[in-house]
Amino acid sequence: MKPRGTFVRSGSLVLLLSAALLGCDDLISTEPPTGLVQSPDPDAFDNEHGVLELYRGVIAKFREATSGRVTNGGYIVMSGLLGDELSAGKLNTPTSGAFTATTVVDSRVMSSTDPASLQAGYEGVWRNLHGVRTRAMTTIEAMRKFGPNHPQDLIGHMYALWGMAEVMLANFFCSGIPLSTMRYDGSFQYAPGSTTEEVYEHAIAMFDSALVNTPDSVDVRNLARVGKGWALLNLGRFAEAAAAVADVPTTFTYMNYHSTATNASGVPNFTSTGSASAQHAIADMGTVADREGGTGLPYRSSGDPRTHSPLVRGAVPTSGDAEVYKPARWMVRGGDTPIIMASGVEARLIEAEAALQSGDPRWLTILNSLRTSGTFTTNPNPDNPAVEDTTWAPGEGAILFTSIGGSLPGLPPLEDPGTDEARVDLLFQERAYWLFLTGRRHADMRRLIRQYGRSQETVFPQGAYPAGPLGAYGTDVNAPAPGVELLYNPRYQGCFHRQA
């Protein structure tokens, strides 16, 4: 029995003959395959061409699980709702006060005993991220058995995506995540729950395996380094995190590629093509938030170009729907805009936090190098010639925009706010703006509680909520494991705790 849910391209596997001749970087950087369908032959993958399809299937699953199909629980959108980047509740009509799978996440009122329809949002995150794990582990096994002539870096890539999926699981869910395993023959073994720390540690081991199995691909090595640094950051091991990313160039980006021509990897969450076959868009799930619940960051009103989110749909008084705002940075190429999942900018932000933790003043220098090169020009203000405007040249962080076909103006350098608490606030705001809607913010909000002693009331949105029976935000800072895990996994006993 071969792994269920594995996909190949329609038509003959002979189509892969040319792909087999490509170098590993070509395979790693490939756009998503088109026309994926279930293979009618369970043995179709038991050869060197078939394992390439398994490999591409894992990449497609990772894209779907993270920046792809919202209806199946895209991690970026769901973590944005659970944090303060996105809001869903204000899109409910006055007569639809009952919860939905989206508003239970946005309002932070989730329970494994809720009806399945209310668990669908976070259950999709659970299912898809675990799907990345199990597909990666079975593909590694198949590649070692049937594809020994392929570049070893492809196995390294699988380990890196496996690690990324586990970091995201630990970020999003409660302590007590079972890391069950599957073999290529379809057999599997249920696992009991692992603590949040244990899941991060296991992810680090996957990143280390990625580095061992990646002799040539610079992109995969850098993905593994950033992923490892992210996991170490979440564990509060700041110096180790900085060391892990030290060799990552600031110009590095690892992208999820999407296409409006296929649903194989999902149309990105942040775009809408209007096609009946397109995945759900952010307009259907929520809107970019602004000071959500009084504690959220001012993503829209700050005027910061990194989080610029134009109005794309006005309010509809007849239905009670509110305005909808979309992030401009992910609409550069419409439905084909790549989504950056790891970058050298993130590496520098990790180094900046490690420097701040150790009292090294370079934390501010690192942040400012991302904002501007330090050069500027001055010109008279057209509205007041007596005043001069200063225009700063772009900094190293502009790569996040230029690499996807956009642009970012220079940002004025930051000044030291003078107190430890204000410095932490500034650093986390810079992380939120640079890494806007890439799945980092919710985990950072949990870290503010866990590592910096902040309270849930000062970090997560509070107060009235316009949907659901409570009429207010809850106190959840993570999601529980969905009820289906409790139902089918005899070794799983539920969350150890729901703390940050």
XYZ file of C-alpha atoms in Angstrom:
500
model
C 0.000 0.000 0.000
C 1.440 3.343 -1.039
C 0.859 6.634 0.812
C -2.643 7.930 0.361
C -3.204 11.330 -1.179
C -0.036 11.319 -3.254
C -0.304 13.166 -6.544
C 1.304 12.961 -9.948
C 0.817 14.885 -13.130
C -1.846 13.721 -15.462
C -0.418 11.844 -18.393
C 2.637 9.684 -18.600
C 5.523 9.848 -16.189
C 7.657 10.121 -19.298
C 6.985 13.850 -18.969
C 9.531 13.773 -16.169
C 12.407 12.539 -18.290
C 13.609 16.062 -18.921
C 13.179 16.981 -15.258
C 15.429 14.111 -14.259
C 18.260 15.828 -16.097
C 17.869 19.104 -14.221
C 20.216 20.145 -11.449
C 19.011 20.178 -7.853
C 18.636 23.972 -7.755
C 16.358 23.802 -10.793
C 14.137 21.281 -9.020
C 14.176 23.216 -5.765
C 13.223 26.485 -7.449
C 10.605 24.984 -9.740
C 7.178 26.506 -10.198
C 4.292 24.271 -9.061
C 3.387 21.406 -11.395
C 0.135 21.644 -13.302
C -2.790 19.286 -13.667
C -2.104 17.110 -10.636
C -4.370 14.077 -10.381
C -4.416 10.888 -8.344
C -2.196 8.186 -9.807
C -4.211 5.144 -10.901
C -1.150 2.928 -10.453
C 0.071 2.454 -6.852
C 3.491 1.360 -8.143
C 3.942 4.375 -10.422
C 6.293 6.007 -7.936
C 8.606 3.036 -7.438
C 11.240 4.349 -9.825
C 13.569 7.310 -10.144
C 11.050 9.338 -12.136
C 8.175 8.596 -9.794
C 10.041 9.764 -6.716
C 10.513 13.158 -8.361
C 6.735 13.456 -8.421
C 6.606 12.539 -4.753
C 9.209 15.238 -4.125
C 7.201 17.829 -6.011
C 4.074 16.679 -4.208
C 5.638 17.560 -0.857
C 6.525 21.028 -2.122
C 2.962 21.497 -3.372
C 1.589 20.314 -0.023
C 3.832 22.740 1.857
C 2.613 25.607 -0.305
C -0.993 24.566 0.216
C -0.549 24.167 3.973
C 1.116 27.535 4.494
C 0.173 30.158 1.906
C -2.357 28.208 -0.137
C -5.926 27.080 0.270
C -7.761 28.860 3.065
C -10.651 26.402 3.088
C -8.253 23.673 4.155
C -6.580 25.778 6.810
C -3.776 27.910 5.400
C -1.319 28.514 8.247
C -0.553 32.130 7.366
C -4.191 33.216 7.325
C -5.210 31.204 10.373
C -2.235 32.385 12.438
C -2.972 35.924 11.259
C -6.505 35.563 12.604
C -5.301 34.040 15.874
C -2.862 36.920 16.268
C -3.471 40.568 15.397
C -2.722 40.742 11.653
C -6.173 39.788 10.353
C -9.713 40.267 11.565
C -12.746 38.171 10.628
C -15.481 39.065 13.083
C -16.383 42.428 11.634
C -17.336 40.752 8.382
C -20.257 38.975 10.027
C -23.690 40.388 9.388
C -25.733 41.583 12.369
C -27.990 38.546 12.032
C -25.194 35.968 11.887
C -23.932 36.200 15.420
C -23.233 32.475 15.645
C -19.653 31.300 15.450
C -18.028 30.054 12.262
C -14.810 28.109 11.691
C -13.115 31.445 11.067
C -14.484 33.481 13.950
C -13.706 30.850 16.588
C -10.044 31.332 15.668
C -10.227 35.109 15.344
C -12.063 35.505 18.662
C -9.784 32.972 20.383
C -12.551 30.744 21.739
C -11.683 27.187 20.650
C -12.415 23.765 22.105
C -11.812 20.196 20.963
C -15.412 19.470 21.951
C -16.872 22.050 19.570
C -18.913 20.790 16.613
C -16.731 19.716 13.692
C -17.965 22.671 11.636
C -16.420 25.066 14.160
C -13.131 23.166 14.315
C -12.688 23.143 10.533
C -10.341 26.147 10.419
C -7.700 24.990 12.872
C -8.313 21.330 12.047
C -7.239 22.206 8.508
C -3.992 23.717 9.804
C -3.390 20.561 11.843
C -4.165 18.191 8.980
C -2.167 20.015 6.329
C 0.975 20.613 8.394
C 0.973 16.999 9.535
C 0.451 16.137 5.865
C 3.705 17.926 5.035
C 5.469 15.908 7.746
C 4.196 12.503 6.657
C 4.680 13.156 2.947
C 8.219 14.371 3.580
C 9.173 11.326 5.645
C 7.699 8.835 3.153
C 9.279 10.659 0.217
C 12.701 10.565 1.879
C 12.316 6.810 2.281
C 11.206 6.393 -1.346
C 14.015 8.572 -2.729
C 16.642 6.576 -0.878
C 15.200 3.346 -2.227
C 14.191 4.257 -5.778
C 16.116 7.454 -6.578
C 19.722 6.960 -5.489
C 20.977 8.800 -8.577
C 19.111 12.001 -7.775
C 20.931 14.864 -6.026
C 21.138 14.304 -2.289
C 19.966 17.887 -1.842
C 16.419 16.837 -2.697
C 16.364 14.766 0.486
C 17.767 17.753 2.353
C 14.925 19.866 1.012
C 12.388 17.348 2.333
C 13.951 17.480 5.793
C 13.851 21.289 5.737
C 10.138 21.404 4.881
C 9.478 18.731 7.502
C 11.174 20.941 10.084
C 9.279 24.049 8.994
C 5.961 22.216 9.354
C 6.829 21.169 12.894
C 7.841 24.683 13.923
C 4.467 25.920 12.684
C 2.609 23.168 14.531
C 4.381 24.136 17.757
C 3.623 27.805 17.112
C -0.079 27.386 16.446
C -1.204 24.620 18.785
C -1.175 23.809 22.478
C 1.508 21.829 24.250
C 0.889 18.158 23.523
C 1.348 17.578 19.781
C 1.702 13.937 18.693
C 4.460 13.412 16.131
C 3.082 10.224 14.608
C 5.073 8.575 11.825
C 4.298 6.925 8.489
C 6.239 4.567 6.247
C 6.284 4.541 2.444
C 4.314 1.282 2.424
C 1.428 3.089 4.130
C 1.967 1.682 7.614
C 1.986 4.171 10.437
C 2.556 4.465 14.152
C 0.584 6.737 16.438
C 2.561 8.829 18.909
C 1.583 10.357 22.242
C 1.703 14.094 22.721
C 4.995 15.983 22.764
C 5.500 19.242 24.614
C 5.921 22.451 22.647
C 9.613 22.419 23.524
C 9.992 18.827 22.352
C 8.374 19.645 19.008
C 10.774 22.553 18.486
C 13.691 20.289 19.396
C 12.521 17.665 16.918
C 12.231 20.345 14.237
C 15.829 21.387 14.962
C 16.892 17.787 14.409
C 15.126 17.849 11.034
C 16.962 21.042 10.069
C 20.254 19.471 11.101
C 19.404 16.472 8.908
C 18.647 18.893 6.083
C 22.089 20.463 6.425
C 23.803 17.065 6.485
C 21.937 16.016 3.338
C 22.493 19.226 1.360
C 26.032 19.311 -0.027
C 25.310 21.630 -2.956
C 22.084 23.657 -2.798
C 22.706 27.032 -1.194
C 18.973 27.767 -1.070
C 18.110 24.623 0.880
C 20.978 25.148 3.302
C 19.817 28.694 3.961
C 16.212 27.549 4.380
C 17.372 25.021 6.976
C 19.504 27.634 8.737
C 16.654 30.136 8.970
C 14.238 27.420 10.079
C 16.652 26.264 12.770
C 17.169 29.838 13.917
C 13.396 30.320 14.108
C 12.986 27.183 16.240
C 15.835 28.204 18.558
C 14.346 31.692 18.875
C 11.047 30.147 19.963
C 12.967 28.170 22.590
C 14.573 31.355 23.904
C 18.064 30.211 22.932
C 18.967 33.534 21.382
C 22.722 33.201 20.969
C 22.331 29.781 19.346
C 19.655 31.179 17.051
C 21.968 33.961 15.901
C 24.773 31.482 15.302
C 22.457 29.275 13.241
C 21.657 32.088 10.785
C 25.045 33.827 10.744
C 25.977 32.530 7.286
C 22.636 33.377 5.648
C 23.045 36.337 3.263
C 20.503 39.121 3.649
C 19.626 38.720 -0.029
C 18.337 35.158 0.499
C 14.639 34.428 -0.053
C 12.776 31.118 -0.116
C 9.454 31.500 -1.892
C 6.224 29.601 -2.206
C 5.232 29.829 -5.861
C 1.560 29.877 -6.785
C -0.353 29.983 -10.019
C -3.835 31.080 -10.992
C -3.743 28.337 -13.624
C -3.904 25.492 -11.110
C -5.184 24.678 -7.673
C -2.428 22.131 -7.070
C -0.574 24.430 -4.725
C -3.453 26.772 -4.124
C -3.961 30.322 -5.247
C -2.352 32.460 -2.536
C -4.616 33.429 0.333
C -4.102 37.105 -0.355
C -5.425 37.294 -3.888
C -8.676 36.634 -5.665
C -9.020 35.858 -9.347
C -12.786 35.735 -9.385
C -12.580 32.311 -10.987
C -14.964 29.643 -9.749
C -12.012 27.280 -9.466
C -9.809 29.678 -7.502
C -9.121 29.141 -3.824
C -10.716 31.334 -1.220
C -9.123 34.767 -0.925
C -8.402 36.924 2.066
C -11.495 38.948 1.188
C -13.579 35.894 1.967
C -11.810 35.158 5.241
C -11.155 38.536 6.766
C -9.394 41.836 6.387
C -6.048 43.277 7.409
C -6.570 44.451 10.973
C -5.644 47.746 12.589
C -5.127 48.023 16.335
C -7.337 44.963 16.748
C -8.870 44.711 20.190
C -6.949 47.759 21.382
C -3.634 45.906 21.654
C -2.934 45.064 18.014
C -0.413 46.894 15.884
C -1.530 49.689 13.521
C -0.880 47.769 10.318
C -3.058 50.060 8.198
C -2.982 53.388 10.007
C 0.783 53.452 10.621
C 1.454 54.532 7.049
C 4.355 52.080 6.953
C 4.860 50.871 3.350
C 5.762 47.380 4.561
C 2.195 46.801 5.742
C 0.355 48.989 3.253
C -3.074 47.428 2.743
C -5.379 49.302 0.370
C -9.144 49.182 0.546
C -10.411 46.693 -2.028
C -14.074 46.550 -1.074
C -16.208 49.113 0.661
C -18.697 48.423 3.400
C -22.033 46.893 2.417
C -24.675 48.549 4.629
C -27.428 46.171 3.562
C -25.553 43.142 4.852
C -23.489 44.714 7.601
C -20.211 43.700 5.984
C -17.282 45.936 6.834
C -14.543 47.229 4.562
C -11.986 44.769 3.227
C -8.279 45.610 3.075
C -5.633 43.467 1.388
C -1.835 43.532 1.825
C -0.283 45.293 -1.155
C 2.988 43.374 -0.905
C 1.272 40.106 -1.816
C -0.680 41.572 -4.741
C 2.319 42.641 -6.827
C 1.691 39.928 -9.426
C -1.924 39.176 -8.615
C -2.654 35.498 -8.108
C 0.890 34.591 -9.160
C 2.652 36.610 -6.452
C 5.222 34.416 -4.663
C 4.983 34.283 -0.880
C 8.313 34.564 0.949
C 8.504 31.873 3.631
C 12.090 32.395 4.831
C 14.641 35.102 4.175
C 17.938 36.682 5.036
C 15.992 39.615 6.443
C 14.542 37.234 9.017
C 18.082 36.049 9.758
C 19.155 39.620 10.515
C 16.109 40.146 12.747
C 17.073 37.039 14.712
C 20.581 38.452 15.126
C 19.152 41.800 16.234
C 17.081 40.142 18.960
C 20.061 38.123 20.153
C 22.096 41.329 20.328
C 19.361 43.077 22.310
C 19.201 40.124 24.700
C 22.938 40.352 25.357
C 23.001 44.132 25.726
C 24.887 44.606 22.468
C 24.054 48.031 20.934
C 24.406 46.534 17.462
C 20.740 45.477 17.696
C 19.764 48.957 16.534
C 22.445 49.064 13.831
C 21.107 45.814 12.378
C 17.535 47.117 12.339
C 18.590 50.353 10.665
C 20.646 48.593 7.992
C 17.448 46.874 6.898
C 15.611 50.202 6.731
C 18.128 52.361 4.852
C 21.628 52.394 3.448
C 22.185 55.575 5.444
C 22.295 57.966 2.492
C 19.601 60.540 1.887
C 18.598 63.534 -0.182
C 16.723 66.652 0.848
C 14.251 68.671 -1.168
C 11.928 71.548 -0.346
C 8.479 70.469 0.749
C 6.110 71.337 -2.132
C 3.459 72.471 0.342
C 5.859 74.464 2.498
C 9.104 75.525 0.750
C 10.577 76.614 4.067
C 10.630 72.976 5.174
C 12.930 70.360 3.686
C 11.838 66.743 3.161
C 14.384 63.995 3.672
C 14.295 60.970 1.380
C 16.265 57.965 2.609
C 17.797 55.409 0.279
C 16.434 51.854 0.602
C 18.138 49.465 2.982
C 18.911 45.765 2.790
C 15.356 44.804 3.735
C 14.034 46.023 0.390
C 14.939 42.591 -1.017
C 11.650 41.287 0.381
C 9.860 43.513 -2.099
C 12.209 43.688 -5.085
C 12.534 39.887 -5.216
C 8.817 39.559 -5.991
C 8.719 42.431 -8.462
C 7.765 45.219 -6.076
C 9.650 48.070 -4.470
C 10.160 49.616 -1.062
C 11.345 53.154 -0.350
C 13.991 53.820 2.225
C 12.792 54.145 5.803
C 14.249 56.693 8.231
C 16.624 55.241 10.823
C 15.246 54.353 14.220
C 16.400 55.914 17.466
C 16.981 54.056 20.710
C 13.770 54.512 22.747
C 15.797 54.372 25.951
C 14.160 51.654 28.062
C 14.327 47.878 27.910
C 10.566 47.490 27.503
C 10.405 50.076 24.728
C 13.329 48.428 22.933
C 11.512 45.086 22.971
C 8.378 46.803 21.663
C 10.365 48.393 18.852
C 12.123 45.183 17.861
C 8.897 43.166 17.811
C 7.180 45.862 15.769
C 10.001 45.740 13.243
C 9.640 41.948 13.096
C 5.896 42.309 12.597
C 6.286 44.811 9.758
C 9.148 43.112 7.912
C 7.593 39.654 8.291
C 4.009 40.837 7.807
C 1.672 37.953 6.979
C 4.363 35.299 6.688
C 3.219 33.308 9.726
C 5.608 34.823 12.290
C 3.524 37.316 14.249
C 1.294 34.980 16.287
C 4.329 32.997 17.455
C 6.010 36.280 18.415
C 2.952 37.278 20.443
C 3.213 34.005 22.352
C 6.923 34.702 22.892
C 6.160 38.112 24.359
C 4.232 36.291 27.077
C 6.490 33.274 27.473
C 9.914 34.913 27.186
C 9.359 38.577 28.055
C 6.821 38.343 30.875
C 3.999 40.206 29.171
C 0.392 39.359 30.048
C -2.130 37.909 27.625
C -4.288 41.000 28.200
C -1.563 43.349 26.946
C -0.532 41.270 23.927
C -3.655 39.725 22.378
C -6.805 41.595 21.267
C -9.299 42.291 24.051
C -12.807 43.599 24.566
C -16.013 43.258 22.595
C -16.163 40.888 19.646
C -18.923 41.326 17.046
C -19.794 37.648 16.583
C -20.466 34.580 18.671
C -22.321 33.912 21.914
C -19.784 35.611 24.195
C -19.713 38.925 22.384
C -16.096 39.277 23.491
C -12.627 37.942 22.767
C -11.637 34.795 24.626
C -8.371 34.045 26.378
C -6.894 31.360 24.111
C -3.377 32.061 22.877
C -3.157 28.851 20.835
C -5.450 26.252 19.323
C -6.274 22.850 20.791
C -5.689 19.659 18.891
C -8.845 18.965 16.877
C -11.303 16.387 18.146
C -10.470 13.951 15.349
C -7.020 13.377 16.853
C -8.582 12.421 20.173
C -11.039 10.186 18.344
C -8.578 8.211 16.229
C -5.236 8.327 18.051
C -5.440 5.902 20.997
C -2.155 7.216 22.433
C -3.235 10.856 22.495
C -4.765 12.322 25.647
C -5.206 15.936 24.569
C -3.387 19.167 25.395
C -0.989 19.189 28.324
C -1.852 22.870 28.801
C -3.019 25.903 26.794
C -0.459 28.399 28.079
C 1.760 30.496 25.810
